């Protein structure tokens, strides 16, 4: 979506430049369209570059005049420069790279050769140097501003991402969970208004740290977290709930489907093998499941009951899954419900 939005933005810039041209001879106009067309590729992607070039070309065709063919050819040159730069140029733009792009864009001046020799000579003398400078300096200056904006946006995304993530496991943290719960309360209907909570806990995790060290314990926790995230949908939410506990919010999922997911994950974790100083060991997880819906049981209550179900699984011998539903909750189910 960002690329298509970029295409629209750069297309509008190119078209706006064409709406305020400097008229030379009859049918021949001079404007800064090439700056926007060339920059569309590096900052919006190759597709955005092509869309911008096509939009500008169609606009130039509709404007018409004796220089239409030469104008469209110049647009094609600027588009090609931007698309080539998007595919093979640097990901981060500097004044040097932008100067190279500007030089490539400035070659559009040779499109004037598509007119008759007398007209081409006259136009070269009048706009050859100004057109070249406008393209080079325009690409450099506007590109530098756009690159600064892009870097600032990327930095903000990283900050926002890290604020909602656990640095060890890369799972969401409790802050992100609280925000998700708040958003969920605003939903009244639909599949996303109900679901299940699965709370996993690594069995005897303290003994792993004590016996193999905290560094190896971190490896175990990250591996279990990766195992969980690779076996749930992208629409589900996996959270480091605390210590070695991981909560998974299964959106729009029936209770028995949630149990199947939990059992699958539990079985996969049980088969993992870890190594430390030529010693091999494995771990298991216990899981507690509960359900929620937007009309009655809030996510916080479901988490509390999932925690109680997890406690029951621990007391029953670990490496097992237990389900405990909030009293009075009507649960969407595709079969029998464990409780």
mmCIF file of N, CA, C and O in Angstrom, residues 151-247:
data_model
loop_
_atom_site.group_PDB
_atom_site.id
_atom_site.type_symbol
_atom_site.label_atom_id
_atom_site.label_comp_id
_atom_site.label_asym_id
_atom_site.label_seq_id
_atom_site.Cartn_x
_atom_site.Cartn_y
_atom_site.Cartn_z
ATOM 1 N N UNK A 151 14.417 8.247 6.645
ATOM 2 C CA UNK A 151 15.229 7.765 7.765
ATOM 3 C C UNK A 151 14.548 8.067 9.099
ATOM 4 O O UNK A 151 14.582 7.255 10.021
ATOM 5 N N UNK A 152 13.950 9.256 9.174
ATOM 6 C CA UNK A 152 13.227 9.577 10.405
ATOM 7 C C UNK A 152 12.042 8.655 10.629
ATOM 8 O O UNK A 152 11.781 8.209 11.743
ATOM 9 N N UNK A 153 11.318 8.334 9.547
ATOM 10 C CA UNK A 153 10.179 7.427 9.645
ATOM 11 C C UNK A 153 10.622 6.026 10.033
ATOM 12 O O UNK A 153 10.000 5.366 10.875
ATOM 13 N N UNK A 154 11.719 5.560 9.428
ATOM 14 C CA UNK A 154 12.237 4.229 9.751
ATOM 15 C C UNK A 154 12.663 4.161 11.215
ATOM 16 O O UNK A 154 12.444 3.149 11.897
ATOM 17 N N UNK A 155 13.292 5.218 11.688
ATOM 18 C CA UNK A 155 13.717 5.242 13.092
ATOM 19 C C UNK A 155 12.511 5.201 14.018
ATOM 20 O O UNK A 155 12.525 4.487 15.041
ATOM 21 N N UNK A 156 11.466 5.944 13.665
ATOM 22 C CA UNK A 156 10.257 5.939 14.488
ATOM 23 C C UNK A 156 9.621 4.559 14.503
ATOM 24 O O UNK A 156 9.135 4.096 15.545
ATOM 25 N N UNK A 157 9.629 3.866 13.374
ATOM 26 C CA UNK A 157 9.073 2.515 13.313
ATOM 27 C C UNK A 157 9.854 1.573 14.219
ATOM 28 O O UNK A 157 9.285 0.724 14.902
ATOM 29 N N UNK A 158 11.182 1.710 14.204
ATOM 30 C CA UNK A 158 12.014 0.859 15.059
ATOM 31 C C UNK A 158 11.717 1.122 16.526
ATOM 32 O O UNK A 158 11.590 0.193 17.339
ATOM 33 N N UNK A 159 11.576 2.400 16.875
ATOM 34 C CA UNK A 159 11.276 2.759 18.259
ATOM 35 C C UNK A 159 9.919 2.188 18.686
ATOM 36 O O UNK A 159 9.775 1.610 19.769
ATOM 37 N N UNK A 160 8.915 2.343 17.818
ATOM 38 C CA UNK A 160 7.586 1.825 18.128
ATOM 39 C C UNK A 160 7.599 0.296 18.220
ATOM 40 O O UNK A 160 6.948 -0.285 19.081
ATOM 41 N N UNK A 161 8.354 -0.340 17.313
ATOM 42 C CA UNK A 161 8.446 -1.801 17.325
ATOM 43 C C UNK A 161 9.081 -2.279 18.624
ATOM 44 O O UNK A 161 8.572 -3.186 19.287
ATOM 45 N N UNK A 162 10.186 -1.672 19.010
ATOM 46 C CA UNK A 162 10.886 -2.096 20.218
ATOM 47 C C UNK A 162 10.080 -1.817 21.480
ATOM 48 O O UNK A 162 10.210 -2.541 22.476
ATOM 49 N N UNK A 163 9.253 -0.767 21.436
ATOM 50 C CA UNK A 163 8.455 -0.434 22.622
ATOM 51 C C UNK A 163 7.429 -1.506 22.918
ATOM 52 O O UNK A 163 7.013 -1.678 24.073
ATOM 53 N N UNK A 164 7.004 -2.255 21.905
ATOM 54 C CA UNK A 164 5.976 -3.286 22.075
ATOM 55 C C UNK A 164 6.547 -4.701 22.069
ATOM 56 O O UNK A 164 5.787 -5.667 22.067
ATOM 57 N N UNK A 165 7.874 -4.833 22.052
ATOM 58 C CA UNK A 165 8.491 -6.149 21.921
ATOM 59 C C UNK A 165 9.383 -6.476 23.114
ATOM 60 O O UNK A 165 10.014 -5.602 23.700
ATOM 61 N N UNK A 166 9.435 -7.772 23.417
ATOM 62 C CA UNK A 166 10.376 -8.268 24.399
ATOM 63 C C UNK A 166 11.726 -8.446 23.701
ATOM 64 O O UNK A 166 11.799 -9.137 22.678
ATOM 65 N N UNK A 167 12.806 -7.844 24.198
ATOM 66 C CA UNK A 167 14.081 -7.878 23.478
ATOM 67 C C UNK A 167 14.694 -9.272 23.369
ATOM 68 O O UNK A 167 15.471 -9.530 22.440
ATOM 69 N N UNK A 168 14.390 -10.182 24.287
ATOM 70 C CA UNK A 168 14.994 -11.511 24.252
ATOM 71 C C UNK A 168 14.297 -12.419 23.251
ATOM 72 O O UNK A 168 14.944 -13.064 22.417
ATOM 73 N N UNK A 169 12.972 -12.483 23.302
ATOM 74 C CA UNK A 169 12.228 -13.431 22.478
ATOM 75 C C UNK A 169 11.637 -12.814 21.221
ATOM 76 O O UNK A 169 11.173 -13.535 20.335
ATOM 77 N N UNK A 170 11.611 -11.479 21.152
ATOM 78 C CA UNK A 170 10.983 -10.750 20.049
ATOM 79 C C UNK A 170 9.468 -10.933 20.022
ATOM 80 O O UNK A 170 8.808 -10.592 19.041
ATOM 81 N N UNK A 171 8.911 -11.476 21.105
ATOM 82 C CA UNK A 171 7.464 -11.551 21.231
ATOM 83 C C UNK A 171 6.936 -10.197 21.687
ATOM 84 O O UNK A 171 7.683 -9.328 22.137
ATOM 85 N N UNK A 172 5.616 -10.013 21.585
ATOM 86 C CA UNK A 172 5.012 -8.819 22.158
ATOM 87 C C UNK A 172 5.194 -8.837 23.676
ATOM 88 O O UNK A 172 5.381 -9.897 24.286
ATOM 89 N N UNK A 173 5.158 -7.652 24.281
ATOM 90 C CA UNK A 173 5.285 -7.566 25.729
ATOM 91 C C UNK A 173 3.947 -7.215 26.371
ATOM 92 O O UNK A 173 2.923 -7.112 25.696
ATOM 93 N N UNK A 174 3.958 -7.037 27.679
ATOM 94 C CA UNK A 174 2.703 -6.766 28.401
ATOM 95 C C UNK A 174 2.099 -5.429 27.976
ATOM 96 O O UNK A 174 0.873 -5.274 28.001
ATOM 97 N N UNK A 175 2.910 -4.478 27.587
ATOM 98 C CA UNK A 175 2.393 -3.190 27.116
ATOM 99 C C UNK A 175 1.551 -3.383 25.858
ATOM 100 O O UNK A 175 0.458 -2.825 25.733
ATOM 101 N N UNK A 176 2.070 -4.186 24.924
ATOM 102 C CA UNK A 176 1.322 -4.461 23.695
ATOM 103 C C UNK A 176 0.056 -5.258 23.996
ATOM 104 O O UNK A 176 -0.982 -5.053 23.371
ATOM 105 N N UNK A 177 0.136 -6.157 24.967
ATOM 106 C CA UNK A 177 -1.040 -6.944 25.342
ATOM 107 C C UNK A 177 -2.135 -6.047 25.899
ATOM 108 O O UNK A 177 -3.324 -6.225 25.589
ATOM 109 N N UNK A 178 -1.753 -5.080 26.732
ATOM 110 C CA UNK A 178 -2.738 -4.154 27.297
ATOM 111 C C UNK A 178 -3.419 -3.346 26.196
ATOM 112 O O UNK A 178 -4.630 -3.113 26.238
ATOM 113 N N UNK A 179 -2.639 -2.925 25.204
ATOM 114 C CA UNK A 179 -3.212 -2.168 24.093
ATOM 115 C C UNK A 179 -4.147 -3.040 23.273
ATOM 116 O O UNK A 179 -5.219 -2.595 22.848
ATOM 117 N N UNK A 180 -3.753 -4.304 23.060
ATOM 118 C CA UNK A 180 -4.603 -5.228 22.322
ATOM 119 C C UNK A 180 -5.920 -5.458 23.055
ATOM 120 O O UNK A 180 -6.989 -5.495 22.448
ATOM 121 N N UNK A 181 -5.848 -5.638 24.388
ATOM 122 C CA UNK A 181 -7.061 -5.850 25.172
ATOM 123 C C UNK A 181 -7.984 -4.638 25.090
ATOM 124 O O UNK A 181 -9.210 -4.776 24.998
ATOM 125 N N UNK A 182 -7.388 -3.440 25.089
ATOM 126 C CA UNK A 182 -8.201 -2.229 24.976
ATOM 127 C C UNK A 182 -8.889 -2.150 23.621
ATOM 128 O O UNK A 182 -10.066 -1.794 23.529
ATOM 129 N N UNK A 183 -8.162 -2.497 22.567
ATOM 130 C CA UNK A 183 -8.763 -2.498 21.224
ATOM 131 C C UNK A 183 -9.852 -3.552 21.116
ATOM 132 O O UNK A 183 -10.871 -3.352 20.447
ATOM 133 N N UNK A 184 -9.647 -4.680 21.775
ATOM 134 C CA UNK A 184 -10.618 -5.766 21.708
ATOM 135 C C UNK A 184 -11.935 -5.358 22.354
ATOM 136 O O UNK A 184 -13.014 -5.733 21.900
ATOM 137 N N UNK A 185 -11.875 -4.596 23.431
ATOM 138 C CA UNK A 185 -13.090 -4.161 24.122
ATOM 139 C C UNK A 185 -13.935 -3.245 23.250
ATOM 140 O O UNK A 185 -15.139 -3.094 23.479
ATOM 141 N N UNK A 186 -13.315 -2.610 22.268
ATOM 142 C CA UNK A 186 -14.053 -1.708 21.383
ATOM 143 C C UNK A 186 -14.819 -2.457 20.303
ATOM 144 O O UNK A 186 -15.656 -1.882 19.626
ATOM 145 N N UNK A 187 -14.488 -3.733 20.122
ATOM 146 C CA UNK A 187 -15.154 -4.529 19.109
ATOM 147 C C UNK A 187 -16.393 -5.176 19.703
ATOM 148 O O UNK A 187 -16.361 -5.718 20.794
ATOM 149 N N UNK A 188 -17.471 -5.108 18.952
ATOM 150 C CA UNK A 188 -18.747 -5.633 19.466
ATOM 151 C C UNK A 188 -19.188 -6.895 18.744
ATOM 152 O O UNK A 188 -19.847 -7.742 19.326
ATOM 153 N N UNK A 189 -18.875 -7.022 17.478
ATOM 154 C CA UNK A 189 -19.326 -8.183 16.712
ATOM 155 C C UNK A 189 -18.202 -8.659 15.814
ATOM 156 O O UNK A 189 -17.192 -7.989 15.655
ATOM 157 N N UNK A 190 -18.413 -9.818 15.200
ATOM 158 C CA UNK A 190 -17.448 -10.335 14.243
ATOM 159 C C UNK A 190 -16.600 -11.442 14.831
ATOM 160 O O UNK A 190 -16.559 -11.671 16.032
ATOM 161 N N UNK A 191 -15.882 -12.136 13.941
ATOM 162 C CA UNK A 191 -15.054 -13.256 14.360
ATOM 163 C C UNK A 191 -13.947 -12.828 15.299
ATOM 164 O O UNK A 191 -13.511 -13.591 16.160
ATOM 165 N N UNK A 192 -13.442 -11.606 15.129
ATOM 166 C CA UNK A 192 -12.340 -11.155 15.973
ATOM 167 C C UNK A 192 -12.802 -10.765 17.367
ATOM 168 O O UNK A 192 -11.989 -10.420 18.206
ATOM 169 N N UNK A 193 -14.117 -10.811 17.629
ATOM 170 C CA UNK A 193 -14.625 -10.406 18.941
ATOM 171 C C UNK A 193 -14.569 -11.544 19.955
ATOM 172 O O UNK A 193 -14.897 -11.348 21.109
ATOM 173 N N UNK A 194 -14.184 -12.738 19.527
ATOM 174 C CA UNK A 194 -14.057 -13.838 20.468
ATOM 175 C C UNK A 194 -12.807 -14.645 20.129
ATOM 176 O O UNK A 194 -12.201 -14.474 19.065
ATOM 177 N N UNK A 195 -12.419 -15.501 21.039
ATOM 178 C CA UNK A 195 -11.235 -16.314 20.805
ATOM 179 C C UNK A 195 -10.826 -17.036 22.065
ATOM 180 O O UNK A 195 -11.603 -17.140 23.025
ATOM 181 N N UNK A 196 -9.607 -17.517 22.071
ATOM 182 C CA UNK A 196 -9.087 -18.275 23.209
ATOM 183 C C UNK A 196 -7.717 -17.763 23.605
ATOM 184 O O UNK A 196 -6.982 -17.194 22.789
ATOM 185 N N UNK A 197 -7.407 -17.992 24.868
ATOM 186 C CA UNK A 197 -6.091 -17.686 25.408
ATOM 187 C C UNK A 197 -5.409 -18.995 25.767
ATOM 188 O O UNK A 197 -5.991 -19.843 26.440
ATOM 189 N N UNK A 198 -4.181 -19.168 25.295
ATOM 190 C CA UNK A 198 -3.364 -20.318 25.680
ATOM 191 C C UNK A 198 -2.139 -19.770 26.404
ATOM 192 O O UNK A 198 -1.388 -18.977 25.841
ATOM 193 N N UNK A 199 -1.969 -20.200 27.640
ATOM 194 C CA UNK A 199 -0.848 -19.738 28.449
ATOM 195 C C UNK A 199 0.135 -20.897 28.620
ATOM 196 O O UNK A 199 -0.188 -21.913 29.249
ATOM 197 N N UNK A 200 1.322 -20.752 28.018
ATOM 198 C CA UNK A 200 2.361 -21.776 28.093
ATOM 199 C C UNK A 200 3.373 -21.427 29.178
ATOM 200 O O UNK A 200 3.665 -20.248 29.414
ATOM 201 N N UNK A 201 3.923 -22.450 29.798
ATOM 202 C CA UNK A 201 4.981 -22.246 30.781
ATOM 203 C C UNK A 201 5.993 -23.384 30.633
ATOM 204 O O UNK A 201 5.606 -24.568 30.564
ATOM 205 N N UNK A 202 7.284 -23.039 30.559
ATOM 206 C CA UNK A 202 8.328 -24.056 30.429
ATOM 207 C C UNK A 202 8.494 -24.753 31.777
ATOM 208 O O UNK A 202 8.749 -24.104 32.798
ATOM 209 N N UNK A 203 8.365 -26.063 31.771
ATOM 210 C CA UNK A 203 8.439 -26.828 33.010
ATOM 211 C C UNK A 203 9.863 -26.840 33.566
ATOM 212 O O UNK A 203 10.839 -27.035 32.818
ATOM 213 N N UNK A 204 9.952 -26.610 34.864
ATOM 214 C CA UNK A 204 11.234 -26.676 35.589
ATOM 215 C C UNK A 204 12.317 -25.832 34.905
ATOM 216 O O UNK A 204 13.469 -26.252 34.762
ATOM 217 N N UNK A 205 11.929 -24.655 34.506
ATOM 218 C CA UNK A 205 12.873 -23.793 33.794
ATOM 219 C C UNK A 205 14.006 -23.324 34.704
ATOM 220 O O UNK A 205 15.143 -23.134 34.257
ATOM 221 N N UNK A 206 13.733 -23.161 35.965
ATOM 222 C CA UNK A 206 14.774 -22.729 36.910
ATOM 223 C C UNK A 206 15.911 -23.745 36.966
ATOM 224 O O UNK A 206 17.090 -23.374 37.052
ATOM 225 N N UNK A 207 15.560 -25.019 36.862
ATOM 226 C CA UNK A 207 16.607 -26.040 36.902
ATOM 227 C C UNK A 207 17.495 -25.973 35.660
ATOM 228 O O UNK A 207 18.682 -26.317 35.711
ATOM 229 N N UNK A 208 16.933 -25.543 34.528
ATOM 230 C CA UNK A 208 17.734 -25.364 33.314
ATOM 231 C C UNK A 208 18.761 -24.264 33.536
ATOM 232 O O UNK A 208 19.953 -24.417 33.207
ATOM 233 N N UNK A 209 18.318 -23.138 34.113
ATOM 234 C CA UNK A 209 19.246 -22.051 34.401
ATOM 235 C C UNK A 209 20.306 -22.465 35.420
ATOM 236 O O UNK A 209 21.491 -22.142 35.278
ATOM 237 N N UNK A 210 19.873 -23.182 36.438
ATOM 238 C CA UNK A 210 20.813 -23.585 37.490
ATOM 239 C C UNK A 210 21.840 -24.583 36.978
ATOM 240 O O UNK A 210 23.013 -24.532 37.364
ATOM 241 N N UNK A 211 21.422 -25.476 36.110
ATOM 242 C CA UNK A 211 22.312 -26.545 35.664
ATOM 243 C C UNK A 211 23.170 -26.154 34.470
ATOM 244 O O UNK A 211 24.356 -26.503 34.405
ATOM 245 N N UNK A 212 22.588 -25.402 33.532
ATOM 246 C CA UNK A 212 23.309 -25.107 32.297
ATOM 247 C C UNK A 212 23.673 -23.629 32.147
ATOM 248 O O UNK A 212 24.362 -23.263 31.194
ATOM 249 N N UNK A 213 23.198 -22.797 33.044
ATOM 250 C CA UNK A 213 23.514 -21.383 32.984
ATOM 251 C C UNK A 213 22.409 -20.567 32.337
ATOM 252 O O UNK A 213 21.607 -21.077 31.557
ATOM 253 N N UNK A 214 22.381 -19.281 32.671
ATOM 254 C CA UNK A 214 21.316 -18.414 32.168
ATOM 255 C C UNK A 214 21.421 -18.189 30.659
ATOM 256 O O UNK A 214 20.395 -17.989 29.993
ATOM 257 N N UNK A 215 22.651 -18.221 30.119
ATOM 258 C CA UNK A 215 22.795 -18.039 28.672
ATOM 259 C C UNK A 215 22.104 -19.171 27.916
ATOM 260 O O UNK A 215 21.404 -18.938 26.924
ATOM 261 N N UNK A 216 22.281 -20.400 28.398
ATOM 262 C CA UNK A 216 21.608 -21.524 27.767
ATOM 263 C C UNK A 216 20.107 -21.458 28.013
ATOM 264 O O UNK A 216 19.297 -21.820 27.149
ATOM 265 N N UNK A 217 19.713 -20.971 29.193
ATOM 266 C CA UNK A 217 18.288 -20.793 29.462
ATOM 267 C C UNK A 217 17.648 -19.806 28.509
ATOM 268 O O UNK A 217 16.506 -20.006 28.065
ATOM 269 N N UNK A 218 18.398 -18.742 28.159
ATOM 270 C CA UNK A 218 17.884 -17.777 27.182
ATOM 271 C C UNK A 218 17.682 -18.428 25.818
ATOM 272 O O UNK A 218 16.714 -18.140 25.109
ATOM 273 N N UNK A 219 18.612 -19.323 25.438
ATOM 274 C CA UNK A 219 18.482 -20.030 24.161
ATOM 275 C C UNK A 219 17.225 -20.893 24.168
ATOM 276 O O UNK A 219 16.473 -20.938 23.184
ATOM 277 N N UNK A 220 16.989 -21.573 25.288
ATOM 278 C CA UNK A 220 15.801 -22.418 25.405
ATOM 279 C C UNK A 220 14.537 -21.572 25.267
ATOM 280 O O UNK A 220 13.605 -21.923 24.524
ATOM 281 N N UNK A 221 14.499 -20.437 25.952
ATOM 282 C CA UNK A 221 13.318 -19.577 25.923
ATOM 283 C C UNK A 221 13.071 -19.033 24.526
ATOM 284 O O UNK A 221 11.933 -19.018 24.035
ATOM 285 N N UNK A 222 14.146 -18.610 23.848
ATOM 286 C CA UNK A 222 13.981 -18.089 22.483
ATOM 287 C C UNK A 222 13.503 -19.185 21.534
ATOM 288 O O UNK A 222 12.661 -18.950 20.666
ATOM 289 N N UNK A 223 14.046 -20.391 21.699
ATOM 290 C CA UNK A 223 13.660 -21.490 20.811
ATOM 291 C C UNK A 223 12.200 -21.868 21.013
ATOM 292 O O UNK A 223 11.464 -22.105 20.044
ATOM 293 N N UNK A 224 11.767 -21.925 22.264
ATOM 294 C CA UNK A 224 10.364 -22.238 22.538
ATOM 295 C C UNK A 224 9.465 -21.137 21.976
ATOM 296 O O UNK A 224 8.414 -21.411 21.386
ATOM 297 N N UNK A 225 9.885 -19.881 22.145
ATOM 298 C CA UNK A 225 9.100 -18.761 21.607
ATOM 299 C C UNK A 225 8.990 -18.853 20.092
ATOM 300 O O UNK A 225 7.911 -18.657 19.517
ATOM 301 N N UNK A 226 10.093 -19.167 19.416
ATOM 302 C CA UNK A 226 10.059 -19.318 17.959
ATOM 303 C C UNK A 226 9.163 -20.484 17.550
ATOM 304 O O UNK A 226 8.439 -20.406 16.549
ATOM 305 N N UNK A 227 9.225 -21.573 18.315
ATOM 306 C CA UNK A 227 8.379 -22.731 18.012
ATOM 307 C C UNK A 227 6.904 -22.358 18.077
ATOM 308 O O UNK A 227 6.102 -22.762 17.230
ATOM 309 N N UNK A 228 6.554 -21.568 19.071
ATOM 310 C CA UNK A 228 5.154 -21.151 19.227
ATOM 311 C C UNK A 228 4.727 -20.223 18.105
ATOM 312 O O UNK A 228 3.672 -20.417 17.478
ATOM 313 N N UNK A 229 5.537 -19.214 17.812
ATOM 314 C CA UNK A 229 5.144 -18.221 16.808
ATOM 315 C C UNK A 229 5.059 -18.830 15.406
ATOM 316 O O UNK A 229 4.287 -18.355 14.571
ATOM 317 N N UNK A 230 5.829 -19.881 15.137
ATOM 318 C CA UNK A 230 5.785 -20.511 13.822
ATOM 319 C C UNK A 230 4.589 -21.446 13.661
ATOM 320 O O UNK A 230 4.350 -21.959 12.558
ATOM 321 N N UNK A 231 3.846 -21.660 14.744
ATOM 322 C CA UNK A 231 2.705 -22.589 14.666
ATOM 323 C C UNK A 231 1.384 -21.911 14.996
ATOM 324 O O UNK A 231 0.396 -22.578 15.271
ATOM 325 N N UNK A 232 1.374 -20.610 14.985
ATOM 326 C CA UNK A 232 0.125 -19.856 15.091
ATOM 327 C C UNK A 232 0.031 -18.938 13.886
ATOM 328 O O UNK A 232 1.004 -18.719 13.159
ATOM 329 N N UNK A 233 -1.142 -18.372 13.665
ATOM 330 C CA UNK A 233 -1.364 -17.512 12.512
ATOM 331 C C UNK A 233 -0.770 -16.130 12.732
ATOM 332 O O UNK A 233 -0.537 -15.709 13.859
ATOM 333 N N UNK A 234 -0.544 -15.439 11.629
ATOM 334 C CA UNK A 234 -0.027 -14.065 11.729
ATOM 335 C C UNK A 234 -1.015 -13.149 12.436
ATOM 336 O O UNK A 234 -0.628 -12.149 13.039
ATOM 337 N N UNK A 235 -2.299 -13.474 12.377
ATOM 338 C CA UNK A 235 -3.312 -12.646 13.024
ATOM 339 C C UNK A 235 -3.388 -12.874 14.528
ATOM 340 O O UNK A 235 -4.010 -12.089 15.244
ATOM 341 N N UNK A 236 -2.780 -13.957 15.031
ATOM 342 C CA UNK A 236 -2.785 -14.232 16.466
ATOM 343 C C UNK A 236 -1.700 -13.411 17.155
ATOM 344 O O UNK A 236 -0.805 -12.870 16.508
ATOM 345 N N UNK A 237 -1.783 -13.342 18.466
ATOM 346 C CA UNK A 237 -0.872 -12.499 19.241
ATOM 347 C C UNK A 237 -0.122 -13.364 20.251
ATOM 348 O O UNK A 237 -0.744 -14.012 21.092
ATOM 349 N N UNK A 238 1.210 -13.380 20.142
ATOM 350 C CA UNK A 238 2.052 -14.122 21.085
ATOM 351 C C UNK A 238 2.783 -13.127 21.973
ATOM 352 O O UNK A 238 3.427 -12.199 21.480
ATOM 353 N N UNK A 239 2.676 -13.313 23.291
ATOM 354 C CA UNK A 239 3.174 -12.346 24.262
ATOM 355 C C UNK A 239 4.061 -13.053 25.283
ATOM 356 O O UNK A 239 3.710 -14.136 25.776
ATOM 357 N N UNK A 240 5.195 -12.443 25.593
ATOM 358 C CA UNK A 240 5.948 -12.923 26.750
ATOM 359 C C UNK A 240 5.247 -12.375 27.985
ATOM 360 O O UNK A 240 5.378 -11.217 28.344
ATOM 361 N N UNK A 241 4.505 -13.257 28.624
ATOM 362 C CA UNK A 241 3.614 -12.836 29.692
ATOM 363 C C UNK A 241 4.372 -12.588 30.984
ATOM 364 O O UNK A 241 3.963 -11.800 31.819
ATOM 365 N N UNK A 242 5.471 -13.272 31.154
ATOM 366 C CA UNK A 242 6.283 -13.086 32.347
ATOM 367 C C UNK A 242 7.258 -14.231 32.493
ATOM 368 O O UNK A 242 6.921 -15.386 32.215
ATOM 369 N N UNK A 243 8.520 -13.959 32.851
ATOM 370 C CA UNK A 243 9.482 -15.020 33.048
ATOM 371 C C UNK A 243 9.535 -15.962 31.873
ATOM 372 O O UNK A 243 9.861 -15.588 30.744
ATOM 373 N N UNK A 244 9.191 -17.231 32.138
ATOM 374 C CA UNK A 244 9.164 -18.245 31.082
ATOM 375 C C UNK A 244 7.751 -18.541 30.617
ATOM 376 O O UNK A 244 7.498 -19.569 29.980
ATOM 377 N N UNK A 245 6.803 -17.653 30.905
ATOM 378 C CA UNK A 245 5.408 -17.824 30.482
ATOM 379 C C UNK A 245 5.163 -17.075 29.167
ATOM 380 O O UNK A 245 5.575 -15.927 29.016
ATOM 381 N N UNK A 246 4.483 -17.735 28.245
ATOM 382 C CA UNK A 246 4.143 -17.146 26.956
ATOM 383 C C UNK A 246 2.647 -17.298 26.740
ATOM 384 O O UNK A 246 2.114 -18.418 26.787
ATOM 385 N N UNK A 247 1.965 -16.176 26.525
ATOM 386 C CA UNK A 247 0.525 -16.185 26.274
ATOM 387 C C UNK A 247 0.277 -16.029 24.776
ATOM 388 O O UNK A 247 0.906 -15.204 24.115
#
